[in-house]
Coordinates of C-alpha atoms (C1' of nucleotides) in Angstrom, one line a residue:
Chain A
M1 CA -55.5 -44.9 -14.1
L2 CA -56.7 -48.4 -14.2
D3 CA -54.6 -51.4 -15.1
I4 CA -54.5 -51.7 -18.8
R5 CA -54.8 -55.4 -18.7
F6 CA -57.7 -55.3 -16.3
V7 CA -59.6 -52.9 -18.5
R8 CA -58.9 -55.2 -21.5
E9 CA -59.9 -58.4 -19.7
H10 CA -62.8 -57.1 -17.6
T11 CA -64.5 -54.8 -20.0
D12 CA -67.9 -55.6 -18.4
K13 CA -66.8 -54.2 -15.0
I14 CA -65.5 -51.0 -16.5
F15 CA -68.7 -50.7 -18.5
D16 CA -70.7 -51.2 -15.3
A17 CA -68.6 -48.7 -13.4
L18 CA -69.1 -46.0 -16.0
G19 CA -72.8 -46.7 -15.9
K20 CA -72.9 -46.3 -12.1
R21 CA -71.0 -43.1 -12.4
A22 CA -73.6 -41.9 -14.9
Q23 CA -71.0 -41.5 -17.6
K24 CA -70.9 -42.3 -21.2
T25 CA -69.2 -45.5 -22.1
D26 CA -67.9 -44.6 -25.5
I27 CA -64.4 -43.9 -24.2
L28 CA -64.2 -47.5 -23.3
D29 CA -65.0 -48.6 -26.9
K30 CA -62.5 -46.1 -28.2
F31 CA -59.9 -47.3 -25.9
L32 CA -60.4 -51.0 -26.8
E33 CA -60.2 -50.3 -30.4
I34 CA -56.9 -48.5 -30.2
E35 CA -55.5 -50.9 -27.6
N36 CA -56.1 -53.9 -29.8
K37 CA -54.5 -52.3 -32.8
R38 CA -51.6 -51.4 -30.6
R39 CA -51.0 -54.9 -29.3
E40 CA -51.1 -56.3 -32.8
L41 CA -48.6 -53.9 -34.2
L42 CA -46.4 -54.3 -31.1
K43 CA -46.1 -58.0 -31.7
F44 CA -45.1 -57.3 -35.3
V45 CA -42.5 -54.7 -34.4
E46 CA -41.0 -56.9 -31.8
E47 CA -40.5 -59.6 -34.3
L48 CA -38.8 -57.2 -36.6
R49 CA -36.6 -56.0 -33.9
Q50 CA -35.6 -59.6 -33.0
Q51 CA -34.7 -60.1 -36.7
R52 CA -32.6 -56.9 -36.7
N53 CA -30.8 -57.8 -33.5
S54 CA -29.8 -61.2 -34.7
L55 CA -28.6 -59.9 -38.0
S56 CA -26.6 -57.2 -36.2
Q57 CA -25.0 -59.8 -34.1
D58 CA -24.1 -61.8 -37.2
I59 CA -22.4 -58.7 -38.7
G60 CA -20.4 -58.2 -35.6
R61 CA -19.3 -61.8 -35.5
L62 CA -18.4 -61.8 -39.2
K63 CA -16.5 -58.5 -39.0
K64 CA -14.4 -59.9 -36.2
Q65 CA -13.4 -62.8 -38.3
G66 CA -12.5 -60.3 -41.1
G67 CA -15.3 -61.5 -43.4
D68 CA -17.4 -59.4 -45.8
A69 CA -20.6 -58.4 -44.2
S70 CA -22.0 -56.1 -46.8
A71 CA -24.8 -58.5 -47.9
I72 CA -26.2 -59.0 -44.4
M73 CA -25.7 -55.3 -43.8
S74 CA -28.1 -54.3 -46.6
E75 CA -30.6 -56.9 -45.4
A76 CA -30.4 -55.5 -41.9
K77 CA -30.8 -52.0 -43.3
S78 CA -34.1 -52.9 -44.9
V79 CA -35.4 -54.5 -41.8
S80 CA -34.3 -51.5 -39.8
D81 CA -36.1 -49.1 -42.2
Q82 CA -39.3 -51.2 -41.8
I83 CA -39.0 -50.9 -38.1
T84 CA -38.7 -47.1 -38.2
T85 CA -41.9 -46.8 -40.2
K86 CA -43.9 -49.1 -38.0
E87 CA -42.5 -47.6 -34.8
E88 CA -44.0 -44.3 -35.8
T89 CA -47.5 -45.8 -36.0
L90 CA -46.9 -47.8 -32.9
R91 CA -46.0 -44.6 -31.0
E92 CA -49.2 -43.0 -32.1
L93 CA -51.3 -46.0 -31.0
E94 CA -49.5 -46.0 -27.6
T95 CA -50.1 -42.4 -26.8
G96 CA -53.7 -42.8 -28.1
A97 CA -54.4 -45.8 -25.9
L98 CA -52.9 -44.1 -22.9
Q99 CA -54.8 -40.9 -23.5
E100 CA -58.1 -42.9 -23.5
L101 CA -57.0 -44.9 -20.5
L102 CA -56.3 -41.8 -18.5
L103 CA -59.8 -40.6 -19.1
I104 CA -61.4 -43.7 -17.6
P105 CA -62.4 -43.0 -14.0
N106 CA -61.8 -45.3 -11.0
I107 CA -64.1 -48.1 -10.2
P108 CA -66.4 -47.4 -7.2
H109 CA -66.0 -49.7 -4.2
E110 CA -68.9 -52.1 -3.7
S111 CA -69.9 -50.2 -0.5
V112 CA -70.5 -47.0 -2.4
P113 CA -74.2 -46.1 -2.7
H114 CA -75.5 -45.9 -6.2
G115 CA -76.9 -42.7 -7.5
K116 CA -76.7 -40.3 -10.4
D117 CA -75.9 -37.0 -8.5
E118 CA -75.6 -35.5 -5.1
T119 CA -79.2 -36.4 -4.2
G120 CA -78.0 -40.0 -4.1
N121 CA -75.5 -39.4 -1.3
V122 CA -76.1 -41.1 2.0
E123 CA -75.8 -39.5 5.4
V124 CA -73.7 -41.8 7.6
R125 CA -73.7 -40.0 10.9
T126 CA -74.1 -36.6 12.4
W127 CA -72.3 -35.0 15.3
G128 CA -73.0 -32.0 17.6
E129 CA -75.9 -29.8 18.3
K130 CA -76.9 -27.1 15.9
P131 CA -76.8 -23.8 17.7
Q132 CA -80.1 -22.1 18.6
F133 CA -80.3 -18.4 18.1
T134 CA -82.6 -15.9 19.7
F135 CA -81.9 -13.7 16.7
E136 CA -81.6 -14.1 13.0
P137 CA -78.1 -15.6 12.4
R138 CA -76.0 -13.6 9.9
N139 CA -73.8 -14.7 7.1
H140 CA -70.1 -15.1 7.9
W141 CA -69.2 -12.4 5.4
D142 CA -71.5 -9.9 7.1
I143 CA -70.1 -10.8 10.5
G144 CA -66.5 -10.7 9.3
E145 CA -66.9 -7.4 7.5
S146 CA -68.6 -5.7 10.4
L147 CA -65.9 -7.0 12.8
G148 CA -63.3 -5.6 10.4
I149 CA -61.5 -9.0 10.0
L150 CA -62.7 -9.7 6.4
D151 CA -62.4 -7.4 3.5
F152 CA -63.7 -8.7 0.2
E153 CA -64.0 -5.3 -1.5
R154 CA -60.3 -4.4 -1.3
A155 CA -59.3 -7.9 -2.1
G156 CA -61.3 -7.4 -5.3
K157 CA -59.3 -4.3 -6.0
I158 CA -56.0 -6.1 -5.4
A159 CA -56.8 -9.4 -7.2
G160 CA -60.4 -9.7 -8.2
A161 CA -63.5 -11.6 -7.3
R162 CA -63.2 -14.7 -5.1
F163 CA -60.3 -13.3 -3.1
A164 CA -60.4 -12.1 0.5
I165 CA -58.2 -10.1 2.8
L166 CA -58.0 -11.3 6.4
K167 CA -57.1 -8.6 8.8
G168 CA -56.2 -8.3 12.5
A169 CA -57.9 -11.0 14.6
G170 CA -59.1 -12.6 11.3
A171 CA -55.6 -13.2 10.0
K172 CA -54.7 -14.4 13.4
L173 CA -57.6 -16.8 13.6
E174 CA -56.7 -18.2 10.2
R175 CA -53.1 -18.8 11.4
A176 CA -54.5 -20.3 14.6
L177 CA -56.6 -22.8 12.7
I178 CA -53.6 -23.9 10.7
N179 CA -51.5 -24.4 13.7
F180 CA -54.2 -26.1 15.6
M181 CA -54.9 -28.6 12.9
L182 CA -51.2 -29.4 12.2
N183 CA -50.5 -29.8 15.9
L184 CA -53.5 -32.2 16.2
H185 CA -52.5 -34.4 13.3
T186 CA -48.8 -34.5 14.1
K187 CA -49.1 -34.9 17.8
D188 CA -52.2 -37.0 18.2
H189 CA -52.8 -38.7 14.9
G190 CA -49.2 -39.7 13.9
Y191 CA -48.8 -37.8 10.7
T192 CA -45.5 -36.3 9.6
E193 CA -45.6 -32.6 8.7
I194 CA -44.7 -31.7 5.1
F195 CA -44.3 -28.3 3.6
P196 CA -44.1 -29.0 -0.2
P197 CA -43.7 -26.9 -3.3
I198 CA -46.8 -25.1 -4.3
L199 CA -45.9 -24.9 -8.0
V200 CA -45.7 -28.3 -9.6
N201 CA -45.0 -29.8 -13.0
R202 CA -47.4 -31.5 -15.4
Q203 CA -46.3 -35.0 -14.4
S204 CA -47.3 -34.4 -10.8
M205 CA -50.7 -33.2 -11.9
T206 CA -51.1 -36.3 -14.0
G207 CA -50.0 -38.5 -11.2
T208 CA -52.8 -37.6 -8.9
G209 CA -55.4 -37.4 -11.7
Q210 CA -56.0 -33.6 -12.1
L211 CA -54.6 -33.9 -15.6
P212 CA -55.4 -34.5 -18.4
K213 CA -59.1 -34.2 -17.7
F214 CA -59.4 -31.2 -15.5
E215 CA -57.0 -28.7 -17.0
E216 CA -59.6 -25.9 -16.9
D217 CA -59.8 -26.1 -13.1
L218 CA -56.1 -25.2 -12.7
F219 CA -54.1 -22.1 -12.8
K220 CA -51.1 -22.5 -15.1
L221 CA -48.2 -20.1 -15.1
A222 CA -47.2 -18.4 -18.4
D223 CA -43.6 -19.4 -17.7
E224 CA -42.2 -21.7 -20.4
R225 CA -41.6 -24.4 -17.8
G226 CA -45.3 -25.0 -17.5
F227 CA -45.8 -24.9 -13.8
Y228 CA -49.2 -25.3 -12.3
L229 CA -50.4 -23.8 -9.0
I230 CA -51.6 -26.7 -6.8
P231 CA -55.3 -27.0 -6.3
T232 CA -54.6 -29.1 -3.2
A233 CA -51.6 -30.4 -1.2
E234 CA -52.7 -33.8 -2.3
V235 CA -50.8 -33.2 -5.5
P236 CA -47.3 -32.4 -4.3
V237 CA -47.6 -34.7 -1.2
T238 CA -48.8 -37.8 -3.0
N239 CA -46.1 -37.2 -5.7
I240 CA -43.4 -37.3 -3.0
H241 CA -43.1 -41.0 -3.7
R242 CA -43.8 -40.9 -7.4
E243 CA -41.7 -43.5 -9.3
E244 CA -40.5 -45.1 -6.1
I245 CA -40.5 -48.7 -4.9
L246 CA -41.0 -48.5 -1.1
D247 CA -40.0 -51.1 1.5
E248 CA -42.9 -52.9 3.0
D249 CA -41.6 -51.7 6.4
A250 CA -41.9 -48.1 5.4
L251 CA -45.7 -48.5 5.1
P252 CA -48.0 -47.0 6.2
I253 CA -46.8 -43.5 5.6
F254 CA -48.9 -40.6 6.9
Y255 CA -48.3 -37.1 5.8
T256 CA -50.0 -33.8 6.7
A257 CA -49.4 -30.6 5.0
Y258 CA -50.6 -27.0 5.2
T259 CA -50.6 -25.2 1.8
P260 CA -52.4 -22.5 0.0
C261 CA -54.6 -24.0 -2.7
F262 CA -55.6 -22.4 -6.0
R263 CA -58.6 -23.1 -8.2
R264 CA -60.0 -21.5 -11.3
E265 CA -63.6 -22.3 -10.3
A266 CA -64.4 -22.2 -13.9
G267 CA -68.0 -23.1 -14.4
S268 CA -69.1 -22.2 -10.9
Y269 CA -70.2 -18.7 -11.9
G270 CA -73.0 -17.6 -9.6
K271 CA -72.3 -20.2 -7.0
D272 CA -71.2 -19.0 -3.6
T273 CA -70.1 -15.7 -5.1
R274 CA -70.0 -14.1 -1.7
G275 CA -68.0 -15.1 1.4
L276 CA -65.2 -17.5 2.0
I277 CA -66.8 -20.7 0.7
R278 CA -65.5 -20.6 -2.9
Q279 CA -62.2 -18.7 -3.3
H280 CA -59.5 -18.8 -6.0
Q281 CA -57.0 -19.0 -3.2
F282 CA -57.6 -20.7 0.1
N283 CA -55.7 -22.5 2.8
K284 CA -56.0 -26.1 3.6
V285 CA -54.4 -28.7 5.8
E286 CA -54.3 -32.0 4.0
L287 CA -53.9 -35.6 5.2
V288 CA -52.3 -38.1 2.9
K289 CA -51.7 -41.8 3.4
F290 CA -49.7 -44.5 1.6
V291 CA -50.8 -47.9 2.7
K292 CA -50.9 -51.6 1.8
P293 CA -53.9 -52.6 -0.3
E294 CA -55.4 -54.8 2.4
D295 CA -55.4 -51.9 4.9
S296 CA -56.8 -49.1 2.8
Y297 CA -60.5 -49.3 3.8
N298 CA -59.7 -49.3 7.5
E299 CA -57.3 -46.4 6.9
L300 CA -60.1 -44.5 5.1
E301 CA -62.3 -44.8 8.2
A302 CA -59.3 -43.7 10.4
L303 CA -58.5 -40.8 8.2
T304 CA -62.1 -39.6 8.1
G305 CA -62.1 -39.8 11.9
N306 CA -58.9 -37.7 12.0
A307 CA -60.6 -35.0 10.0
E308 CA -63.8 -35.3 12.2
E309 CA -61.7 -34.8 15.3
V310 CA -60.9 -31.2 14.2
L311 CA -64.6 -30.4 14.0
K312 CA -65.2 -32.1 17.3
R313 CA -62.6 -30.2 19.1
L314 CA -63.8 -26.9 17.7
G315 CA -67.4 -27.8 18.6
L316 CA -68.7 -27.4 15.1
P317 CA -71.8 -29.6 14.3
Y318 CA -71.3 -31.7 11.2
R319 CA -72.4 -34.8 9.4
V320 CA -70.6 -37.4 7.4
V321 CA -71.9 -38.3 4.0
S322 CA -70.9 -41.2 1.8
L323 CA -70.8 -39.9 -1.7
C324 CA -72.7 -41.9 -4.3
T325 CA -71.3 -43.3 -7.5
G326 CA -72.5 -40.4 -9.6
D327 CA -71.1 -37.7 -7.3
M328 CA -67.7 -39.1 -6.5
G329 CA -64.5 -37.7 -7.9
F330 CA -62.8 -39.1 -10.9
S331 CA -59.9 -40.8 -9.2
S332 CA -61.8 -42.0 -6.1
A333 CA -63.0 -45.5 -5.3
K334 CA -64.8 -44.3 -2.2
T335 CA -65.3 -40.9 -0.6
Y336 CA -66.7 -39.5 2.6
D337 CA -67.5 -35.8 2.7
L338 CA -67.6 -34.0 6.0
E339 CA -70.2 -31.3 6.0
V340 CA -70.3 -28.6 8.6
W341 CA -73.4 -26.8 9.7
F342 CA -73.8 -23.2 8.4
P343 CA -76.7 -21.6 10.4
A344 CA -77.2 -18.6 8.1
Q345 CA -77.7 -20.8 5.1
G346 CA -79.5 -23.4 7.2
K347 CA -77.6 -26.2 5.7
Y348 CA -74.5 -28.4 5.8
R349 CA -71.7 -27.5 3.5
E350 CA -68.7 -29.6 2.5
I351 CA -65.6 -28.9 4.6
S352 CA -63.6 -32.0 4.0
S353 CA -63.5 -34.8 1.4
C354 CA -61.8 -38.0 2.4
S355 CA -61.1 -40.5 -0.3
N356 CA -59.5 -43.9 -0.9
F357 CA -58.1 -44.0 -4.4
E358 CA -56.9 -47.6 -4.1
D359 CA -54.2 -48.1 -6.6
F360 CA -55.6 -45.6 -9.2
Q361 CA -53.2 -42.8 -8.3
A362 CA -50.4 -45.1 -7.4
R363 CA -50.5 -46.7 -10.9
R364 CA -50.5 -43.3 -12.6
A365 CA -47.7 -42.1 -10.4
S366 CA -46.0 -45.4 -10.2
I367 CA -45.8 -45.7 -6.4
R368 CA -45.0 -49.3 -5.5
F369 CA -43.8 -51.4 -2.7
K370 CA -42.2 -54.8 -2.3
R371 CA -43.3 -57.3 0.2
K372 CA -40.7 -59.0 2.3
G373 CA -39.8 -62.3 0.7
G374 CA -42.4 -61.7 -2.0
K375 CA -41.7 -61.6 -5.7
G376 CA -42.2 -58.5 -7.8
T377 CA -43.9 -55.2 -6.8
E378 CA -47.4 -54.1 -6.0
F379 CA -48.9 -50.7 -6.1
V380 CA -49.6 -49.0 -2.8
H381 CA -53.0 -47.6 -2.0
T382 CA -53.2 -43.8 -1.6
L383 CA -55.7 -41.9 0.4
N384 CA -56.2 -38.3 1.3
G385 CA -58.6 -35.9 2.9
S386 CA -58.8 -32.4 4.0
G387 CA -58.1 -31.9 7.6
L388 CA -59.7 -29.3 7.1
A389 CA -60.3 -26.6 4.6
V390 CA -59.2 -23.6 6.7
G391 CA -61.3 -20.9 5.1
R392 CA -64.5 -22.8 5.4
T393 CA -63.7 -23.7 9.0
F394 CA -63.1 -20.0 9.6
A395 CA -66.5 -19.2 8.1
A396 CA -68.2 -21.9 10.1
I397 CA -66.8 -20.5 13.3
L398 CA -68.0 -17.1 12.6
E399 CA -71.5 -18.3 11.8
N400 CA -71.9 -20.9 14.6
F401 CA -70.4 -18.9 17.4
Q402 CA -71.7 -15.5 16.5
Q403 CA -73.4 -13.5 19.3
E404 CA -76.2 -11.1 19.1
D405 CA -73.9 -8.1 19.8
G406 CA -71.9 -9.0 16.6
S407 CA -69.0 -10.6 18.5
V408 CA -67.8 -14.1 17.9
I409 CA -66.7 -16.5 20.6
I410 CA -63.4 -18.4 19.9
P411 CA -63.6 -22.1 20.6
D412 CA -61.5 -23.3 23.6
A413 CA -59.2 -25.3 21.4
L414 CA -58.1 -22.1 19.6
R415 CA -57.8 -19.6 22.4
H416 CA -54.3 -20.5 23.2
F417 CA -53.4 -19.8 19.5
V418 CA -55.5 -16.7 19.0
G419 CA -54.7 -15.2 22.4
T420 CA -58.3 -14.1 23.0
D421 CA -61.6 -15.8 23.8
K422 CA -63.7 -13.5 21.7
I423 CA -63.5 -11.3 18.7
V424 CA -65.4 -8.1 19.4
L425 CA -66.4 -5.0 17.5
Chain B
rG1 C1' -26.3 -14.2 -14.9
rG2 C1' -20.9 -16.2 -16.0
rA3 C1' -17.3 -20.7 -15.8
rG4 C1' -16.6 -25.9 -15.1
rA5 C1' -17.8 -31.3 -13.5
rG6 C1' -21.3 -35.1 -13.6
rG7 C1' -26.0 -38.2 -14.0
rU8 C1' -25.1 -46.5 -14.9
rG9 C1' -29.2 -51.9 -11.3
rG10 C1' -31.6 -51.3 -3.7
rC11 C1' -26.6 -48.9 -2.6
rC12 C1' -21.2 -48.2 -4.1
rG13 C1' -18.8 -48.6 -8.6
rA14 C1' -16.4 -50.4 -13.7
rG15 C1' -17.6 -50.0 -18.7
rU16 C1' -11.7 -50.1 -23.5
rC17 C1' -11.2 -47.5 -30.8
rG18 C1' -19.7 -48.2 -30.8
rG19 C1' -20.6 -55.1 -31.8
rU20 C1' -23.7 -61.6 -27.4
rC21 C1' -23.7 -55.4 -22.0
rG22 C1' -29.2 -55.9 -18.8
rA23 C1' -24.5 -54.4 -18.1
rA24 C1' -17.7 -56.6 -14.4
rG25 C1' -16.6 -56.1 -9.2
rG26 C1' -18.2 -55.0 -4.2
rC27 C1' -22.0 -54.3 -0.5
rA28 C1' -26.9 -55.4 0.9
rG29 C1' -30.8 -59.2 0.2
rC30 C1' -32.5 -64.3 -0.6
rC31 C1' -31.6 -70.0 -0.8
rG32 C1' -28.5 -73.9 0.6
rC33 C1' -23.9 -75.9 3.0
rC34 C1' -20.7 -75.6 7.0
rU35 C1' -20.4 -74.1 12.4
rG36 C1' -22.3 -76.1 19.6
rC37 C1' -24.4 -70.5 19.1
rU38 C1' -23.0 -65.9 16.7
rA39 C1' -19.4 -64.0 13.4
rA40 C1' -16.5 -65.6 9.5
rG41 C1' -16.4 -69.0 5.2
rC42 C1' -18.1 -71.8 0.7
rG43 C1' -21.7 -72.6 -3.5
rG44 C1' -25.9 -70.6 -5.9
rU45 C1' -29.3 -66.7 -6.6
rU46 C1' -31.5 -61.6 -6.7
rG47 C1' -33.7 -55.2 -11.5
rU48 C1' -38.3 -52.9 -13.8
rG49 C1' -42.0 -52.7 -17.5
rG50 C1' -44.6 -54.5 -22.0
rG51 C1' -46.1 -58.6 -25.4
rG52 C1' -46.8 -63.8 -26.0
rG53 C1' -47.4 -68.4 -23.2
rU54 C1' -49.2 -71.5 -18.8
rA55 C1' -54.6 -74.0 -14.8
rA56 C1' -50.5 -71.7 -12.3
rC57 C1' -45.2 -71.9 -12.7
rA58 C1' -41.7 -72.6 -16.4
rC59 C1' -40.5 -70.5 -20.7
rC60 C1' -39.9 -67.2 -25.3
rU61 C1' -39.4 -62.2 -26.7
rC62 C1' -39.0 -56.7 -26.8
rA63 C1' -37.8 -52.4 -24.3
rC64 C1' -35.2 -49.7 -20.4
rC65 C1' -27.8 -47.6 -18.2
rC66 C1' -31.6 -39.2 -16.3
rA67 C1' -35.4 -37.7 -20.3
rG68 C1' -36.4 -36.8 -25.6
rG69 C1' -34.4 -36.7 -30.5
rG70 C1' -30.3 -38.0 -34.1
rU71 C1' -26.2 -40.9 -36.6
rU72 C1' -25.5 -46.4 -37.5
rC73 C1' -26.8 -52.9 -39.8
rG74 C1' -25.8 -52.2 -34.4
rA75 C1' -25.2 -47.1 -28.8
rA76 C1' -24.7 -47.3 -21.8
rU77 C1' -20.7 -46.1 -25.2
rC78 C1' -20.8 -40.9 -30.7
rC79 C1' -23.9 -36.0 -31.8
rC80 C1' -28.0 -32.4 -30.4
rU81 C1' -31.7 -30.6 -26.9
rG82 C1' -33.9 -30.6 -22.2
rC83 C1' -34.0 -31.7 -16.9
rC84 C1' -31.4 -32.6 -12.5
rU85 C1' -27.1 -32.6 -9.1
rC86 C1' -22.3 -30.6 -7.6
rU87 C1' -18.1 -26.8 -7.5
rC88 C1' -16.3 -21.7 -8.4
rC89 C1' -17.6 -16.3 -9.5
rG90 C1' -21.4 -12.6 -9.5
rC91 C1' -26.3 -11.0 -7.8
rC92 C1' -30.4 -11.2 -4.5
rA93 C1' -33.9 -12.5 -0.1

RNA sequence: GGAGAGGUGGCCGAGUCGGUCGAAGGCAGCCGCCUGCUAAGCGGUUGUGGGGGUAACACCUCACCCAGGGUUCGAAUCCCUGCCUCUCCGCCA
């Protein structure tokens, strides 16, 4: 969420940002209309309240002196009735204005390339050598199924499409990846490990920006408490400090968390229907930072580097892409995607998305800090990135390190965790 | 699942039969003074958000004592609902 005052006073900038994001600008007009009415009425209601307060005080004073207050009391009653009526309208305007405000996306940082869709994204750098094969490289699902470590068919029986069973060395490889990533981030990159709730409430989803706009992407439990399954650890981990005022000394805060993630994938019918790329349930190790505003862009570079380090240590070729204004997520001010090489598809696919939200999430979630000696509070800047999506890393390993005999070489960094250097038929 | 207790400002903690309560007191913090230094001491000060206002302060005002409703001229104080915490019993991993 943007600052309500900022939106009001810098309409041109919001208008501009919406344009860059290739979005309609009518929400802005709608917001302004409601917001102006809201302020007008608010002023009026506050004046009435002031009147009521002073009358009530008079009544109190008079009664203490044993006087007759009935005349003032009836006057106060009529003021009070007026307030009740107006307050109802005011409440409607308030929720209306907030609703619109929550639908306005973040303003892209000036360094973000302009573009209307993914074709406008800019490759920042590449790393690693794409493997050369003397044979036709196979898809990871073929490799996995023939090795007996992936079973999509039975997963379909148990749950449905877009689920997988990992078995034997496959399950072990998945677990190895999680351990490897968490160890790297906690030991070498200074993150504190978190294991958060995987069901969260509506407020948390709103805090990080999944709601109200992206309800259809989420799994919601039928339970009357209205729990949602998290689509990413970003949600519970960022919300750890929701409605808190942090000490300046406490910043920066770095958290890493492994969690399963759950996504409806509504509207992606026909996309990546096979394999591990797009599942309803997948594992991810997430990186989350809470930092001071002046540090957030440096921290974004560092965080992206932390995610890249995973790929480097695994020896997986990748590239870093700066998402353009039209392709960036709703809450983000700047995003780098890490894309890993998939030989069978002959292209790079997203494996991590690292974003600086500036104060967009912090304002929604009310995560603030106080500077030493300074007056008032400021919103922190929040960042997060996958470090990495485990399922996609799994798939990339199968594809990049496949051998002609159908076996798969395990990267050095994982051998200690998997207990073998090769998965064989 | 059954029975009780409770949720007040950064923390601790008081709030009488509802009436200048945004809230006593203490701690912590900040600013002075004092002290050879430190400690102690003395005086003052310190919540958050919204609206108005200002070049910027100042200032004015409204709201907030877990959340949401209700009663009332007026609620931290009374009533209802929800959430959370704690204790005891039962049950289960």
